[in-house]
Short mmCIF file of C-alpha atoms in Angstrom, two decimals:
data_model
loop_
_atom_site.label_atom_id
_atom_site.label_comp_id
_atom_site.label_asym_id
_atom_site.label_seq_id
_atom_site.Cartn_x
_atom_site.Cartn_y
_atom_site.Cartn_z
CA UNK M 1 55.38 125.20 52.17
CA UNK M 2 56.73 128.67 53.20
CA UNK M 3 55.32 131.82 51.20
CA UNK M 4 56.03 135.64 51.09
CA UNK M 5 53.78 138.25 49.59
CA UNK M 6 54.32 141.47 49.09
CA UNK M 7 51.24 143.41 48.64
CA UNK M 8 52.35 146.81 46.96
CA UNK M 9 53.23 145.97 43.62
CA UNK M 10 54.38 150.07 43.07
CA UNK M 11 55.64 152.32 45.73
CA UNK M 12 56.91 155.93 44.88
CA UNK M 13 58.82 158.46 47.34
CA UNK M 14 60.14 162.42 47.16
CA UNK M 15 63.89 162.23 47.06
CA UNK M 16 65.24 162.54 50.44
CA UNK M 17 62.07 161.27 52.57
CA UNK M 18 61.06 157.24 54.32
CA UNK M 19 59.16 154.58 52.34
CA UNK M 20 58.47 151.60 53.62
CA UNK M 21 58.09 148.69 51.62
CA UNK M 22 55.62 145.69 53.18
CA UNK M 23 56.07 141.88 53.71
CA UNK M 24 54.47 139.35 55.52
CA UNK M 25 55.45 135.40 55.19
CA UNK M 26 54.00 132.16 56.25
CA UNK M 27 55.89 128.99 57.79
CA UNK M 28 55.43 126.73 60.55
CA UNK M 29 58.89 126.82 61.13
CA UNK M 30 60.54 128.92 64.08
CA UNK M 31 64.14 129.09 63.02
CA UNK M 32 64.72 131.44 59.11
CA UNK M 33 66.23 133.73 57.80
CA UNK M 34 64.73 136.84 56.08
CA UNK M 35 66.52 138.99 53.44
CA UNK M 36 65.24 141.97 51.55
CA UNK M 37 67.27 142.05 47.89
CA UNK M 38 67.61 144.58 45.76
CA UNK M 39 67.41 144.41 41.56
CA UNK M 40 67.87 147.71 39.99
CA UNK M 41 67.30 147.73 35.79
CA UNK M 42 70.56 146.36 35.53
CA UNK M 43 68.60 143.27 37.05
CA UNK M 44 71.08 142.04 39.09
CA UNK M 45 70.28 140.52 42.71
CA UNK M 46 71.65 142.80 45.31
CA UNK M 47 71.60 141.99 49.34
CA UNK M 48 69.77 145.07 51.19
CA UNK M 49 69.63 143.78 54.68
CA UNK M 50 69.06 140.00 56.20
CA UNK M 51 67.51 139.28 59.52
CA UNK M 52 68.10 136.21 62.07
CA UNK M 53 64.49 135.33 63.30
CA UNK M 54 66.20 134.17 66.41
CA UNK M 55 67.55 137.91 66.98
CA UNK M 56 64.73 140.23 68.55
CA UNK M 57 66.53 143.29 67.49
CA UNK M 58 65.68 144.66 64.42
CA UNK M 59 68.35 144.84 61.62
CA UNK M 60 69.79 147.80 60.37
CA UNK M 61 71.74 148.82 57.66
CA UNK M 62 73.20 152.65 57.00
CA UNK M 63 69.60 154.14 55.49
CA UNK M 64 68.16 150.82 55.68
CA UNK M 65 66.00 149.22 58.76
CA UNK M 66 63.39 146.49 59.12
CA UNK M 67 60.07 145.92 61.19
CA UNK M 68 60.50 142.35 61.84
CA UNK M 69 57.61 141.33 63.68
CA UNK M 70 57.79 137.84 64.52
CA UNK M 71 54.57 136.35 66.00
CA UNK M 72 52.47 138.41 62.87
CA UNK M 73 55.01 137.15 60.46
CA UNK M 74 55.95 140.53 59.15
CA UNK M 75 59.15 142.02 57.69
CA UNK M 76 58.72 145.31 56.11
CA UNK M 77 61.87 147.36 55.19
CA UNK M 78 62.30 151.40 56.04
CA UNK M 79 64.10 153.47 53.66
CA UNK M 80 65.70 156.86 55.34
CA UNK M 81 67.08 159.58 53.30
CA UNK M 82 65.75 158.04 49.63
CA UNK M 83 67.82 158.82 47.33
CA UNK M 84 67.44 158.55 43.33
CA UNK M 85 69.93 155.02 43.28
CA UNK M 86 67.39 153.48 45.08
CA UNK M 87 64.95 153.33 42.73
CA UNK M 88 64.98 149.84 41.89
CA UNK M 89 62.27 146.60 42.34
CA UNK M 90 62.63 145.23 46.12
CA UNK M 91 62.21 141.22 46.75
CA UNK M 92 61.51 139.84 50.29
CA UNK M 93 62.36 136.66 50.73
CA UNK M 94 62.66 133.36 53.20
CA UNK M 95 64.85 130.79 53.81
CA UNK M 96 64.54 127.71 56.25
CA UNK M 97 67.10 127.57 58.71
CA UNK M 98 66.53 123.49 59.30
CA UNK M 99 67.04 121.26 57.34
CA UNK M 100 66.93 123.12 54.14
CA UNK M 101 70.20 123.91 51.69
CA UNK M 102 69.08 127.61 51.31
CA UNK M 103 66.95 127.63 48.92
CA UNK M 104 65.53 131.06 48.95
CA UNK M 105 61.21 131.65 48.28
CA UNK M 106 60.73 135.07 46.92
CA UNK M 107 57.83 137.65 46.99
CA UNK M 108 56.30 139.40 43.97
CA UNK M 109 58.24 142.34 44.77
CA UNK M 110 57.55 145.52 44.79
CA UNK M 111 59.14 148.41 42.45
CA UNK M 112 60.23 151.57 43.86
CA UNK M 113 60.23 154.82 42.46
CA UNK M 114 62.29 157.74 44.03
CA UNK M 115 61.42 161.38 42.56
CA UNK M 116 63.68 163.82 42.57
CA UNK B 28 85.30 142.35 46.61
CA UNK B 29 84.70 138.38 45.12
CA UNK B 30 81.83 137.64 42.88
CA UNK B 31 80.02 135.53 40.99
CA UNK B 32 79.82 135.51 37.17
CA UNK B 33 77.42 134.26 34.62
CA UNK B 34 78.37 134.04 30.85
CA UNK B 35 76.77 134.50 28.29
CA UNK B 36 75.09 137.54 29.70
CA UNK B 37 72.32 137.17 27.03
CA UNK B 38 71.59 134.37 24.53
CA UNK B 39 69.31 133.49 21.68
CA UNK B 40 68.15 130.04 20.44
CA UNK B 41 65.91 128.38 18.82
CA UNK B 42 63.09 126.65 20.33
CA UNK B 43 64.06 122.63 20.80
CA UNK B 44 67.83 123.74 20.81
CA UNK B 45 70.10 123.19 23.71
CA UNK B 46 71.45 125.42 26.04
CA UNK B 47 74.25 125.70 28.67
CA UNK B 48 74.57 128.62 30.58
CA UNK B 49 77.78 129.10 33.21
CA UNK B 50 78.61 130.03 36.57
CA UNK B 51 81.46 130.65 38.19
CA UNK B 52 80.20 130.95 41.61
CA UNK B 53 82.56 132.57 44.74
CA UNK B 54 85.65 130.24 44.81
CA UNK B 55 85.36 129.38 48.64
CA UNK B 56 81.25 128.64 48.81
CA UNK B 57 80.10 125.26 48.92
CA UNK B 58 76.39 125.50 47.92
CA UNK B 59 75.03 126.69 44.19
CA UNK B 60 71.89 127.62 42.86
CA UNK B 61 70.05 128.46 39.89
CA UNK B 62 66.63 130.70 39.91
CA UNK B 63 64.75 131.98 36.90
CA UNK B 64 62.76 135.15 36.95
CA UNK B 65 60.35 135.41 33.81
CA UNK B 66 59.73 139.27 32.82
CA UNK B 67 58.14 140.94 35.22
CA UNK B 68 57.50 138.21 37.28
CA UNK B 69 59.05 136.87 40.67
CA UNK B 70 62.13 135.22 41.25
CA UNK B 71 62.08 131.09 41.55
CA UNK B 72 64.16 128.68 42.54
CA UNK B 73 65.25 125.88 40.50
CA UNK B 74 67.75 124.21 42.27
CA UNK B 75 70.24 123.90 44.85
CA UNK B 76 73.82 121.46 44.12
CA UNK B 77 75.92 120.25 47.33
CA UNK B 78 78.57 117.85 47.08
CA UNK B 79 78.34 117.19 43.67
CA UNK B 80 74.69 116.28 44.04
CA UNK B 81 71.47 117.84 43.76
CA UNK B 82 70.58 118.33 47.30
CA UNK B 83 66.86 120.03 46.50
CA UNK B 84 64.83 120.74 43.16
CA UNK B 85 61.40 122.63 42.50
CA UNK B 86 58.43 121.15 40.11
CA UNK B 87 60.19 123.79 37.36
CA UNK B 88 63.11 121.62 37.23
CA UNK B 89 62.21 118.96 34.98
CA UNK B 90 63.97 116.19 33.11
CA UNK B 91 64.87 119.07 30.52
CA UNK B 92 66.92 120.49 33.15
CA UNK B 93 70.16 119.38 34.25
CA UNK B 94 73.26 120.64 36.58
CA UNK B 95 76.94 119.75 36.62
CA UNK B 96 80.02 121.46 38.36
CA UNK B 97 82.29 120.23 35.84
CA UNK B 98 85.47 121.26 37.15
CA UNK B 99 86.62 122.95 40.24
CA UNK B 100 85.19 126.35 39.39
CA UNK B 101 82.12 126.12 36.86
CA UNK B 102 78.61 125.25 37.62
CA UNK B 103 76.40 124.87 34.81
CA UNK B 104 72.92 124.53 34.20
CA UNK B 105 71.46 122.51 30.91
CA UNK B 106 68.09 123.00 28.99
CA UNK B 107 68.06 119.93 26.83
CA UNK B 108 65.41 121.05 24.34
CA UNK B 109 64.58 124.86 25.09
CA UNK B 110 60.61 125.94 24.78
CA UNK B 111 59.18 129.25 24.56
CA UNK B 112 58.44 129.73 28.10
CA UNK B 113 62.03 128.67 28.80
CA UNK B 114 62.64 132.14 27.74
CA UNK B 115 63.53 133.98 31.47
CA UNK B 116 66.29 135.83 33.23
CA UNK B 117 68.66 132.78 35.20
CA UNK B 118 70.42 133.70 37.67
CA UNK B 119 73.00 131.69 39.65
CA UNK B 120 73.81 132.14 43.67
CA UNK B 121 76.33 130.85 45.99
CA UNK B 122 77.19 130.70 49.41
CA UNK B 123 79.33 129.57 51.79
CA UNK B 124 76.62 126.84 53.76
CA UNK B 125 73.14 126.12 53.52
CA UNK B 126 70.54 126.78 56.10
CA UNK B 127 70.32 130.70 55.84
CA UNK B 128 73.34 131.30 58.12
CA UNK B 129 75.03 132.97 55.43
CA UNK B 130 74.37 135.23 52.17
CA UNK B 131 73.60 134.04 49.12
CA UNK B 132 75.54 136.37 46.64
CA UNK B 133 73.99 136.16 43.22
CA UNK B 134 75.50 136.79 39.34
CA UNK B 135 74.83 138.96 37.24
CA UNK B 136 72.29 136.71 35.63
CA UNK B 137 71.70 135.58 31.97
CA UNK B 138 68.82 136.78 29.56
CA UNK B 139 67.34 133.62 27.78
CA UNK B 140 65.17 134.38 24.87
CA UNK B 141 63.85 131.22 22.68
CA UNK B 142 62.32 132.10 19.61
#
């Protein structure tokens, strides 16, 4: 079974700076997919950035980036230019590009904190 | 921009009452999905519906639970006879196909609390 642990449970950054927010994963499988989703206190699931593990290059997404690094099973996610709307709890998670229907495994997450 | 919905957005029952909560996922996506997320814990998934079947279910998803896509738009999820650790955020996703290859856009989710 595939798992994903995120290992900050509380991250806080200055307005403006780069956090980056850890994941690593564990599967024996060599095609996924890898998402990072965002859930402000409104609580709704929001889609940050999603990686192809097939794809070498890293994905990117306006302020957002990831460190996908495939053979340690890593996938942390850079934040550029923080700003206050980003402050919100951050869920990596993994999905089986075989056989599976897309069911999604999630980390713990980690919650974010951007100071002004 | 299309979305998914969820209705009610919060609800309150009784423990050993029933509950339905609705969907309406993204009118072209094929595949549907309920998670939970208990406060301040991790999101889980429950299950995943395909061709009006269950195509994949976790150990949460017990005989309590149930699924339907009644119509052409709705996709509901059942708790027969609610208990107090039933009590959780549910949120419903759907996509276009399986496998990862595209995004699973979720609602807005629904705030269970059994009492």
């Amino acid at each position: 079974a595939q798992t994903v642990t995120q290992s900050q449970p509380e991250m806080s950054v200055q307005e403006a700076e780069t956090v980056t927010l850890s994941c690593t994963y564990d599967t024996s499988e060599n095609n996924y997919y890898l998402f990072w989703y965002k859930q402000p206190p409104s609580r709704q699931m929001i889609l940050v950035i999603r990686q192809e593990a097939y794809k070498q290059q890293n994905a990117t997404e306006n302020r957002f980036s990831v460190n996908f690094q495939k053979a340690a099973k890593s996938f942390s996610l850079k934040i550029s230019d923080s700003q206050l709307g980003d402050t919100a709890m951050y869920f990596c998670a993994f999905t089986s590009g075989g056989t599976s229907y897309g069911k999604l495994t999630f980390g713990q997450g980690t919650i974010l904190t951007v100071h002004p | 921009e299309p979305e998914v919905t969820q209705t009610p957005s919060h609800q309150v029952t009784q423990m050993g009452q029933e509950v339905i909560l609705r969907c309406v996922p993204i009118s072209n996506h094929l595949y549907f999905y309920w998670y939970r997320q208990i406060l301040g814990q991790k999101v889980e998934f429950l299950v995943s519906f395909y061709n009006n079947e269950i195509s994949e279910k976790s150990e949460i998803f017990d005989d309590q639970f149930s699924v339907e896509r009644p119509d052409g738009s709705n996709f509901t999820l059942k708790i027969r006879s609610t208990k107090l650790e039933d009590s959780a955020m549910y949120f419903c996703a759907s996509t276009l196909s399986g496998g990862g290859q595209e995004t699973q856009y979720f609602g807005p989710g629904t705030r269970l609390l059994v009492l």
